[in-house]
Each structure stands twice: as structure tokens, then as C-alpha cells.
PDB file of C-alpha atoms in Angstrom:
ATOM      1  CA  UNK X   1       7.780   9.647  -8.272  1.00  0.00           C
ATOM      2  CA  UNK X   2       7.425   9.501 -12.016  1.00  0.00           C
ATOM      3  CA  UNK X   3       4.348  10.265 -14.122  1.00  0.00           C
ATOM      4  CA  UNK X   4       3.380   9.889 -17.803  1.00  0.00           C
ATOM      5  CA  UNK X   5       0.440  12.104 -18.708  1.00  0.00           C
ATOM      6  CA  UNK X   6      -1.596  13.056 -21.782  1.00  0.00           C
ATOM      7  CA  UNK X   7      -2.312  16.808 -21.785  1.00  0.00           C
ATOM      8  CA  UNK X   8      -4.338  17.079 -25.139  1.00  0.00           C
ATOM      9  CA  UNK X   9      -5.576  15.096 -27.944  1.00  0.00           C
ATOM     10  CA  UNK X  10      -6.908  16.790 -31.145  1.00  0.00           C
ATOM     11  CA  UNK X  11      -9.142  14.945 -33.256  1.00  0.00           C
ATOM     12  CA  UNK X  12      -9.375  15.900 -36.894  1.00  0.00           C
ATOM     13  CA  UNK X  13     -11.977  13.389 -38.119  1.00  0.00           C
ATOM     14  CA  UNK X  14     -14.143  11.635 -35.518  1.00  0.00           C
ATOM     15  CA  UNK X  15     -14.958   8.837 -38.064  1.00  0.00           C
ATOM     16  CA  UNK X  16     -18.805   8.996 -37.126  1.00  0.00           C
ATOM     17  CA  UNK X  17     -19.781   9.632 -40.727  1.00  0.00           C
ATOM     18  CA  UNK X  18     -22.701  12.033 -39.990  1.00  0.00           C
ATOM     19  CA  UNK X  19     -22.952  15.678 -40.995  1.00  0.00           C
ATOM     20  CA  UNK X  20     -23.975  18.914 -39.282  1.00  0.00           C
ATOM     21  CA  UNK X  21     -25.524  18.884 -35.686  1.00  0.00           C
ATOM     22  CA  UNK X  22     -25.638  14.974 -35.713  1.00  0.00           C
ATOM     23  CA  UNK X  23     -21.772  14.597 -36.195  1.00  0.00           C
ATOM     24  CA  UNK X  24     -21.019  13.517 -32.701  1.00  0.00           C
ATOM     25  CA  UNK X  25     -19.140  10.470 -31.661  1.00  0.00           C
ATOM     26  CA  UNK X  26     -18.661   8.218 -28.498  1.00  0.00           C
ATOM     27  CA  UNK X  27     -14.940   7.899 -28.067  1.00  0.00           C
ATOM     28  CA  UNK X  28     -12.830   5.397 -26.169  1.00  0.00           C
ATOM     29  CA  UNK X  29      -9.337   6.512 -25.225  1.00  0.00           C
ATOM     30  CA  UNK X  30      -6.917   3.976 -24.023  1.00  0.00           C
ATOM     31  CA  UNK X  31      -3.392   4.586 -22.739  1.00  0.00           C
ATOM     32  CA  UNK X  32      -1.049   2.256 -21.353  1.00  0.00           C
ATOM     33  CA  UNK X  33       2.631   2.258 -20.511  1.00  0.00           C
ATOM     34  CA  UNK X  34       5.057  -0.618 -19.928  1.00  0.00           C
ATOM     35  CA  UNK X  35       8.173   0.588 -17.922  1.00  0.00           C
ATOM     36  CA  UNK X  36      11.424  -0.911 -17.356  1.00  0.00           C
ATOM     37  CA  UNK X  37      12.678  -0.143 -13.745  1.00  0.00           C
ATOM     38  CA  UNK X  38      15.961   1.446 -12.999  1.00  0.00           C
ATOM     39  CA  UNK X  39      18.689  -1.252 -13.051  1.00  0.00           C
ATOM     40  CA  UNK X  40      16.253  -4.082 -14.090  1.00  0.00           C
ATOM     41  CA  UNK X  41      16.889  -6.375 -16.997  1.00  0.00           C
ATOM     42  CA  UNK X  42      13.135  -6.812 -17.504  1.00  0.00           C
ATOM     43  CA  UNK X  43       9.736  -5.766 -15.917  1.00  0.00           C
ATOM     44  CA  UNK X  44       7.569  -8.315 -14.326  1.00  0.00           C
ATOM     45  CA  UNK X  45       4.153  -7.078 -13.058  1.00  0.00           C
ATOM     46  CA  UNK X  46       0.356  -6.667 -13.838  1.00  0.00           C
ATOM     47  CA  UNK X  47       0.295 -10.083 -15.213  1.00  0.00           C
ATOM     48  CA  UNK X  48       3.050  -9.916 -17.871  1.00  0.00           C
ATOM     49  CA  UNK X  49       6.712  -9.583 -18.256  1.00  0.00           C
ATOM     50  CA  UNK X  50       7.684  -6.810 -20.597  1.00  0.00           C
ATOM     51  CA  UNK X  51      11.179  -6.774 -22.340  1.00  0.00           C
ATOM     52  CA  UNK X  52      11.361  -5.255 -25.861  1.00  0.00           C
ATOM     53  CA  UNK X  53      12.009  -8.387 -27.981  1.00  0.00           C
ATOM     54  CA  UNK X  54      14.935  -8.058 -30.255  1.00  0.00           C
ATOM     55  CA  UNK X  55      16.853 -10.238 -32.875  1.00  0.00           C
ATOM     56  CA  UNK X  56      19.542 -10.905 -30.355  1.00  0.00           C
ATOM     57  CA  UNK X  57      16.934 -12.660 -28.178  1.00  0.00           C
ATOM     58  CA  UNK X  58      16.285 -15.256 -30.814  1.00  0.00           C
ATOM     59  CA  UNK X  59      19.919 -15.951 -31.926  1.00  0.00           C
ATOM     60  CA  UNK X  60      20.570 -18.718 -29.497  1.00  0.00           C
ATOM     61  CA  UNK X  61      17.136 -20.455 -29.584  1.00  0.00           C
ATOM     62  CA  UNK X  62      17.476 -23.993 -30.814  1.00  0.00           C
ATOM     63  CA  UNK X  63      14.971 -24.143 -33.671  1.00  0.00           C
ATOM     64  CA  UNK X  64      12.032 -22.566 -35.572  1.00  0.00           C
ATOM     65  CA  UNK X  65       9.564 -23.895 -33.039  1.00  0.00           C
ATOM     66  CA  UNK X  66      11.255 -22.305 -30.201  1.00  0.00           C
ATOM     67  CA  UNK X  67      11.550 -18.808 -31.979  1.00  0.00           C
ATOM     68  CA  UNK X  68       7.958 -19.000 -33.028  1.00  0.00           C
ATOM     69  CA  UNK X  69       6.946 -19.634 -29.372  1.00  0.00           C
ATOM     70  CA  UNK X  70       9.006 -16.865 -28.222  1.00  0.00           C
ATOM     71  CA  UNK X  71       7.326 -14.431 -30.566  1.00  0.00           C
ATOM     72  CA  UNK X  72       3.896 -15.942 -29.578  1.00  0.00           C
ATOM     73  CA  UNK X  73       4.650 -15.178 -26.007  1.00  0.00           C
ATOM     74  CA  UNK X  74       5.792 -11.653 -26.748  1.00  0.00           C
ATOM     75  CA  UNK X  75       2.697 -10.958 -28.775  1.00  0.00           C
ATOM     76  CA  UNK X  76       0.289 -12.374 -26.019  1.00  0.00           C
ATOM     77  CA  UNK X  77       2.164 -10.267 -23.389  1.00  0.00           C
ATOM     78  CA  UNK X  78       1.491  -7.063 -25.572  1.00  0.00           C
ATOM     79  CA  UNK X  79      -2.265  -8.038 -25.798  1.00  0.00           C
ATOM     80  CA  UNK X  80      -2.355  -8.476 -22.049  1.00  0.00           C
ATOM     81  CA  UNK X  81      -0.956  -4.887 -21.683  1.00  0.00           C
ATOM     82  CA  UNK X  82      -3.769  -3.622 -23.827  1.00  0.00           C
ATOM     83  CA  UNK X  83      -6.326  -5.362 -21.643  1.00  0.00           C
ATOM     84  CA  UNK X  84      -4.887  -3.591 -18.534  1.00  0.00           C
ATOM     85  CA  UNK X  85      -4.742  -0.194 -20.116  1.00  0.00           C
ATOM     86  CA  UNK X  86      -6.175   3.009 -18.720  1.00  0.00           C
ATOM     87  CA  UNK X  87      -9.542   3.936 -20.158  1.00  0.00           C
ATOM     88  CA  UNK X  88     -11.577   6.982 -20.495  1.00  0.00           C
ATOM     89  CA  UNK X  89     -14.904   7.365 -22.256  1.00  0.00           C
ATOM     90  CA  UNK X  90     -15.882  10.792 -23.935  1.00  0.00           C
ATOM     91  CA  UNK X  91     -19.316  11.416 -25.499  1.00  0.00           C
ATOM     92  CA  UNK X  92     -20.189  13.978 -28.124  1.00  0.00           C
ATOM     93  CA  UNK X  93     -16.760  14.347 -29.854  1.00  0.00           C
ATOM     94  CA  UNK X  94     -16.872  16.553 -32.981  1.00  0.00           C
ATOM     95  CA  UNK X  95     -14.563  16.866 -35.932  1.00  0.00           C
ATOM     96  CA  UNK X  96     -11.415  19.035 -35.186  1.00  0.00           C
ATOM     97  CA  UNK X  97     -12.150  18.879 -31.429  1.00  0.00           C
ATOM     98  CA  UNK X  98      -9.455  19.329 -28.681  1.00  0.00           C
ATOM     99  CA  UNK X  99      -9.840  16.806 -25.858  1.00  0.00           C
ATOM    100  CA  UNK X 100      -8.405  18.289 -22.749  1.00  0.00           C
ATOM    101  CA  UNK X 101      -8.121  16.421 -19.270  1.00  0.00           C
ATOM    102  CA  UNK X 102      -8.129  19.216 -16.785  1.00  0.00           C
ATOM    103  CA  UNK X 103      -4.997  20.778 -15.164  1.00  0.00           C
ATOM    104  CA  UNK X 104      -3.625  17.288 -13.864  1.00  0.00           C
ATOM    105  CA  UNK X 105      -3.981  15.732 -17.383  1.00  0.00           C
ATOM    106  CA  UNK X 106      -4.815  12.177 -18.064  1.00  0.00           C
ATOM    107  CA  UNK X 107      -2.253  10.174 -16.117  1.00  0.00           C
ATOM    108  CA  UNK X 108      -1.546   6.816 -17.997  1.00  0.00           C
ATOM    109  CA  UNK X 109       1.249   5.706 -15.670  1.00  0.00           C
ATOM    110  CA  UNK X 110       2.656   6.471 -12.237  1.00  0.00           C
ATOM    111  CA  UNK X 111       5.598   4.849 -10.475  1.00  0.00           C
ATOM    112  CA  UNK X 112       7.933   5.357  -7.511  1.00  0.00           C
ATOM    113  CA  UNK X 113      11.039   5.564  -9.513  1.00  0.00           C
ATOM    114  CA  UNK X 114      12.195   7.084 -12.918  1.00  0.00           C
ATOM    115  CA  UNK X 115      12.249   4.032 -15.162  1.00  0.00           C
ATOM    116  CA  UNK X 116      15.147   3.206 -17.571  1.00  0.00           C
ATOM    117  CA  UNK X 117      12.751   2.731 -20.435  1.00  0.00           C
ATOM    118  CA  UNK X 118       9.186   3.269 -21.453  1.00  0.00           C
ATOM    119  CA  UNK X 119       6.900   1.955 -24.020  1.00  0.00           C
ATOM    120  CA  UNK X 120       3.793   4.220 -24.327  1.00  0.00           C
ATOM    121  CA  UNK X 121       0.715   3.610 -26.448  1.00  0.00           C
ATOM    122  CA  UNK X 122      -2.427   5.686 -26.951  1.00  0.00           C
ATOM    123  CA  UNK X 123      -5.516   4.437 -28.799  1.00  0.00           C
ATOM    124  CA  UNK X 124      -8.521   6.489 -29.802  1.00  0.00           C
ATOM    125  CA  UNK X 125     -11.504   4.450 -31.023  1.00  0.00           C
ATOM    126  CA  UNK X 126     -14.974   5.423 -32.218  1.00  0.00           C
ATOM    127  CA  UNK X 127     -17.072   2.608 -30.575  1.00  0.00           C
ATOM    128  CA  UNK X 128     -19.896   1.860 -28.383  1.00  0.00           C
ATOM    129  CA  UNK X 129     -18.159  -0.820 -26.147  1.00  0.00           C
ATOM    130  CA  UNK X 130     -14.899  -1.249 -24.257  1.00  0.00           C
ATOM    131  CA  UNK X 131     -12.780  -3.379 -26.621  1.00  0.00           C
ATOM    132  CA  UNK X 132     -10.339  -4.239 -23.909  1.00  0.00           C
ATOM    133  CA  UNK X 133     -12.400  -7.273 -23.555  1.00  0.00           C
ATOM    134  CA  UNK X 134     -11.466  -8.694 -26.970  1.00  0.00           C
ATOM    135  CA  UNK X 135     -10.330 -12.279 -26.799  1.00  0.00           C
ATOM    136  CA  UNK X 136      -6.928 -13.061 -28.049  1.00  0.00           C
ATOM    137  CA  UNK X 137      -5.903 -16.722 -27.931  1.00  0.00           C
ATOM    138  CA  UNK X 138      -2.669 -18.391 -29.087  1.00  0.00           C
ATOM    139  CA  UNK X 139      -4.392 -20.041 -32.204  1.00  0.00           C
ATOM    140  CA  UNK X 140      -5.818 -16.833 -33.247  1.00  0.00           C
ATOM    141  CA  UNK X 141      -2.515 -15.034 -33.248  1.00  0.00           C
ATOM    142  CA  UNK X 142      -0.781 -17.887 -34.904  1.00  0.00           C
ATOM    143  CA  UNK X 143      -3.191 -18.098 -37.729  1.00  0.00           C
ATOM    144  CA  UNK X 144      -3.139 -14.326 -38.412  1.00  0.00           C
ATOM    145  CA  UNK X 145      -1.507 -12.793 -41.434  1.00  0.00           C
ATOM    146  CA  UNK X 146       0.214 -10.142 -39.323  1.00  0.00           C
ATOM    147  CA  UNK X 147       2.026 -12.813 -37.050  1.00  0.00           C
ATOM    148  CA  UNK X 148       2.906 -15.067 -40.056  1.00  0.00           C
ATOM    149  CA  UNK X 149       4.453 -12.001 -41.912  1.00  0.00           C
ATOM    150  CA  UNK X 150       6.293 -10.902 -38.773  1.00  0.00           C
ATOM    151  CA  UNK X 151       7.800 -14.482 -38.115  1.00  0.00           C
ATOM    152  CA  UNK X 152       8.798 -14.656 -41.824  1.00  0.00           C
ATOM    153  CA  UNK X 153      10.584 -11.349 -41.649  1.00  0.00           C
ATOM    154  CA  UNK X 154      12.413 -12.305 -38.399  1.00  0.00           C
ATOM    155  CA  UNK X 155      13.538 -15.650 -39.829  1.00  0.00           C
ATOM    156  CA  UNK X 156      14.948 -13.965 -42.965  1.00  0.00           C
ATOM    157  CA  UNK X 157      16.644 -11.275 -40.765  1.00  0.00           C
ATOM    158  CA  UNK X 158      18.303 -14.061 -38.744  1.00  0.00           C
ATOM    159  CA  UNK X 159      19.891 -15.451 -41.885  1.00  0.00           C
ATOM    160  CA  UNK X 160      21.569 -12.298 -42.981  1.00  0.00           C
ATOM    161  CA  UNK X 161      22.214 -10.487 -39.684  1.00  0.00           C
ATOM    162  CA  UNK X 162      25.579 -10.507 -37.948  1.00  0.00           C
ATOM    163  CA  UNK X 163      25.227 -12.303 -34.460  1.00  0.00           C
ATOM    164  CA  UNK X 164      25.937  -8.951 -32.720  1.00  0.00           C
ATOM    165  CA  UNK X 165      23.053  -7.215 -34.587  1.00  0.00           C
ATOM    166  CA  UNK X 166      20.192  -6.351 -32.251  1.00  0.00           C
ATOM    167  CA  UNK X 167      16.916  -4.809 -33.635  1.00  0.00           C
ATOM    168  CA  UNK X 168      13.664  -4.308 -31.907  1.00  0.00           C
ATOM    169  CA  UNK X 169      10.806  -6.643 -33.061  1.00  0.00           C
ATOM    170  CA  UNK X 170       7.352  -5.039 -33.523  1.00  0.00           C
ATOM    171  CA  UNK X 171       5.259  -7.450 -31.980  1.00  0.00           C
ATOM    172  CA  UNK X 172       2.765  -4.564 -31.229  1.00  0.00           C
ATOM    173  CA  UNK X 173       1.889  -4.519 -34.771  1.00  0.00           C
ATOM    174  CA  UNK X 174       0.428  -8.049 -34.636  1.00  0.00           C
ATOM    175  CA  UNK X 175      -1.772  -6.818 -31.785  1.00  0.00           C
ATOM    176  CA  UNK X 176      -2.754  -3.733 -33.715  1.00  0.00           C
ATOM    177  CA  UNK X 177      -3.697  -5.834 -36.712  1.00  0.00           C
ATOM    178  CA  UNK X 178      -5.824  -8.098 -34.382  1.00  0.00           C
ATOM    179  CA  UNK X 179      -7.501  -4.991 -32.901  1.00  0.00           C
ATOM    180  CA  UNK X 180      -8.248  -3.695 -36.286  1.00  0.00           C
ATOM    181  CA  UNK X 181     -10.002  -7.009 -37.275  1.00  0.00           C
ATOM    182  CA  UNK X 182     -11.944  -6.685 -33.914  1.00  0.00           C
ATOM    183  CA  UNK X 183     -13.005  -2.990 -34.844  1.00  0.00           C
ATOM    184  CA  UNK X 184     -13.973  -4.090 -38.398  1.00  0.00           C
ATOM    185  CA  UNK X 185     -16.205  -6.895 -36.921  1.00  0.00           C
ATOM    186  CA  UNK X 186     -17.822  -4.439 -34.587  1.00  0.00           C
ATOM    187  CA  UNK X 187     -18.179  -1.828 -37.294  1.00  0.00           C
ATOM    188  CA  UNK X 188     -16.059   0.464 -35.106  1.00  0.00           C
ATOM    189  CA  UNK X 189     -13.462   2.964 -36.314  1.00  0.00           C
ATOM    190  CA  UNK X 190      -9.799   3.546 -35.224  1.00  0.00           C
ATOM    191  CA  UNK X 191      -9.497   7.312 -34.861  1.00  0.00           C
ATOM    192  CA  UNK X 192      -5.976   7.398 -33.937  1.00  0.00           C
ATOM    193  CA  UNK X 193      -2.983   5.228 -32.701  1.00  0.00           C
ATOM    194  CA  UNK X 194       0.164   6.670 -31.172  1.00  0.00           C
ATOM    195  CA  UNK X 195       3.212   4.822 -29.818  1.00  0.00           C
ATOM    196  CA  UNK X 196       6.571   6.003 -28.422  1.00  0.00           C
ATOM    197  CA  UNK X 197       9.313   3.798 -27.224  1.00  0.00           C
ATOM    198  CA  UNK X 198      11.851   5.850 -25.065  1.00  0.00           C
ATOM    199  CA  UNK X 199      14.921   5.258 -22.885  1.00  0.00           C
ATOM    200  CA  UNK X 200      15.983   7.546 -20.216  1.00  0.00           C
ATOM    201  CA  UNK X 201      19.614   8.081 -21.305  1.00  0.00           C
ATOM    202  CA  UNK X 202      18.531   9.458 -24.663  1.00  0.00           C
ATOM    203  CA  UNK X 203      15.028  10.951 -24.128  1.00  0.00           C
ATOM    204  CA  UNK X 204      14.570  11.988 -20.512  1.00  0.00           C
ATOM    205  CA  UNK X 205      17.842  11.948 -18.739  1.00  0.00           C
ATOM    206  CA  UNK X 206      16.503  14.177 -15.921  1.00  0.00           C
ATOM    207  CA  UNK X 207      13.223  12.558 -15.715  1.00  0.00           C
ATOM    208  CA  UNK X 208      11.349  15.160 -17.787  1.00  0.00           C
ATOM    209  CA  UNK X 209      10.071  15.372 -21.386  1.00  0.00           C
ATOM    210  CA  UNK X 210       7.478  17.544 -22.785  1.00  0.00           C
ATOM    211  CA  UNK X 211       6.126  17.462 -26.368  1.00  0.00           C
ATOM    212  CA  UNK X 212       3.295  19.040 -28.310  1.00  0.00           C
ATOM    213  CA  UNK X 213       1.433  18.514 -31.482  1.00  0.00           C
ATOM    214  CA  UNK X 214       2.902  14.949 -32.042  1.00  0.00           C
ATOM    215  CA  UNK X 215       1.226  13.257 -34.841  1.00  0.00           C
ATOM    216  CA  UNK X 216       0.007   9.749 -34.602  1.00  0.00           C
ATOM    217  CA  UNK X 217       0.469   6.756 -37.104  1.00  0.00           C
ATOM    218  CA  UNK X 218      -2.916   7.527 -38.890  1.00  0.00           C
ATOM    219  CA  UNK X 219      -2.254  11.320 -39.137  1.00  0.00           C
ATOM    220  CA  UNK X 220      -5.834  11.991 -37.580  1.00  0.00           C
ATOM    221  CA  UNK X 221      -4.877  12.961 -34.065  1.00  0.00           C
ATOM    222  CA  UNK X 222      -2.304  15.227 -32.439  1.00  0.00           C
ATOM    223  CA  UNK X 223      -0.988  14.260 -28.952  1.00  0.00           C
ATOM    224  CA  UNK X 224       0.498  16.595 -26.164  1.00  0.00           C
ATOM    225  CA  UNK X 225       2.191  14.543 -23.467  1.00  0.00           C
ATOM    226  CA  UNK X 226       4.557  14.987 -20.627  1.00  0.00           C
ATOM    227  CA  UNK X 227       6.899  12.897 -18.665  1.00  0.00           C
ATOM    228  CA  UNK X 228       7.664  14.317 -15.094  1.00  0.00           C
ATOM    229  CA  UNK X 229       9.813  12.671 -12.488  1.00  0.00           C
ATOM    230  CA  UNK X 230      12.038  13.345  -9.520  1.00  0.00           C
ATOM    231  CA  UNK X 231      14.260  11.255  -7.455  1.00  0.00           C
ATOM    232  CA  UNK X 232      13.282  10.950  -3.849  1.00  0.00           C
ATOM    233  CA  UNK X 233      16.556  12.259  -2.702  1.00  0.00           C
ATOM    234  CA  UNK X 234      16.017  15.636  -4.422  1.00  0.00           C
TER     235      UNK X 234
END
């Protein structure tokens, strides 16, 4: 078995904006993981296929339209992963508060095998609704500045990169930008966002990894997380 769990989240600023006794916020915590099973080329499950897209995936595509479609499909798959994420609602969160989840922690992934790779994401949002229901359609993605910028960067990279060059394409950034637009429309606040892409050979060769006080990309939360796995034969 193999588990990914969050043990603690420290929130520095709850983004509520009130002072004193009234400074309490309703938090939505979303955690989701895409895992690449041992020995698999890609992961197909839960309504999507996960494979970290890279420049090498685009090298042999015939034209610009095919490359754009590839990036669009990867972005929509990323949005689908968010829609299926684990979700926890916590009321009354104060500034500088530690959110703990009991002895077992907040499990955001459980699998029968130790995977070859993981893509983990954690969102903490000050909101009154579950934003996993946000609608992302192809036209909305294509019209977004984030997708246009990503596509332009990829096209430029392909003109200067050697054919053997392989670099991960950050389609998650497009979904993040679209979610931020949704939050602004709802007048909600992104309290924290943390992402880690790991592979077994480099980061958890024996199926275990334990980290504390990991800053997120906003600098507003700290994350304690643990990977724990064991082979059935042991």
C-alpha cells in the first residue's frame, strides 16, 4: 500500500480582512494527486489520463494546430483532476493557526502500489462554496491569456531546443490562472497553493518521504506532508 497524507497546514493570513474577534474564515482545503503506477507509461483513471507533458511530446506533431490541441487536452485533464480532488471544509480559521488532521492526517491519495511518479497539489481557499464545480470549457481555455502565453513559450522553445531536449510543460499554471479568475469573480481569496512533482528513484526510493515546514508558492502557508508505502512482499 502507499499513502500521501498532509499532517499539518499553518496559515499565516486567513485573507478574511476583519480584525479582532471577528477575524475568522471559512477555509476549503483541496488536495489531489496524480500517480504514475510502477512500470506504466501513463496513468489512465478517474476520467483522465495523466502524463507530465514535455517538449519531446510535441516534437513529432505535424503542425501548430496539433500542438495546440495537445496542450489543450493536457490543460483540460489538469482541470479534471482538480474537479476530483479531496475536499475538506474548516470553519473559524484564524491568522497564524495550525490546521491539524488527527493522528492519521489528511489522506489525499491511497494506492495498492508504490507509484513511479507523483504530482501533488494542495489548495487552501477562503470561500463560501466548493469551487471544484467551476466550469472549464475548451473555448475558455483557448481564450485565456495564460494558455496563449504557454503556447507561445512552447512554440519558441521548440525552435531553439535540440530534438533530444525534454522539459516539463507547466499546464497546471493555466488551470491555476483560470481558478484565480473564478476566485476573483466570487470575491474569494487564495490562501495558499502548494505543488510538488516527485519521482520514486530520486525522492522516495524506499517508498517513504517526510517533510515539515514546506512553504507554498504564495509564502502564506507551511505544509507538513508524508509519503508512506510498503511492498506487499515485505
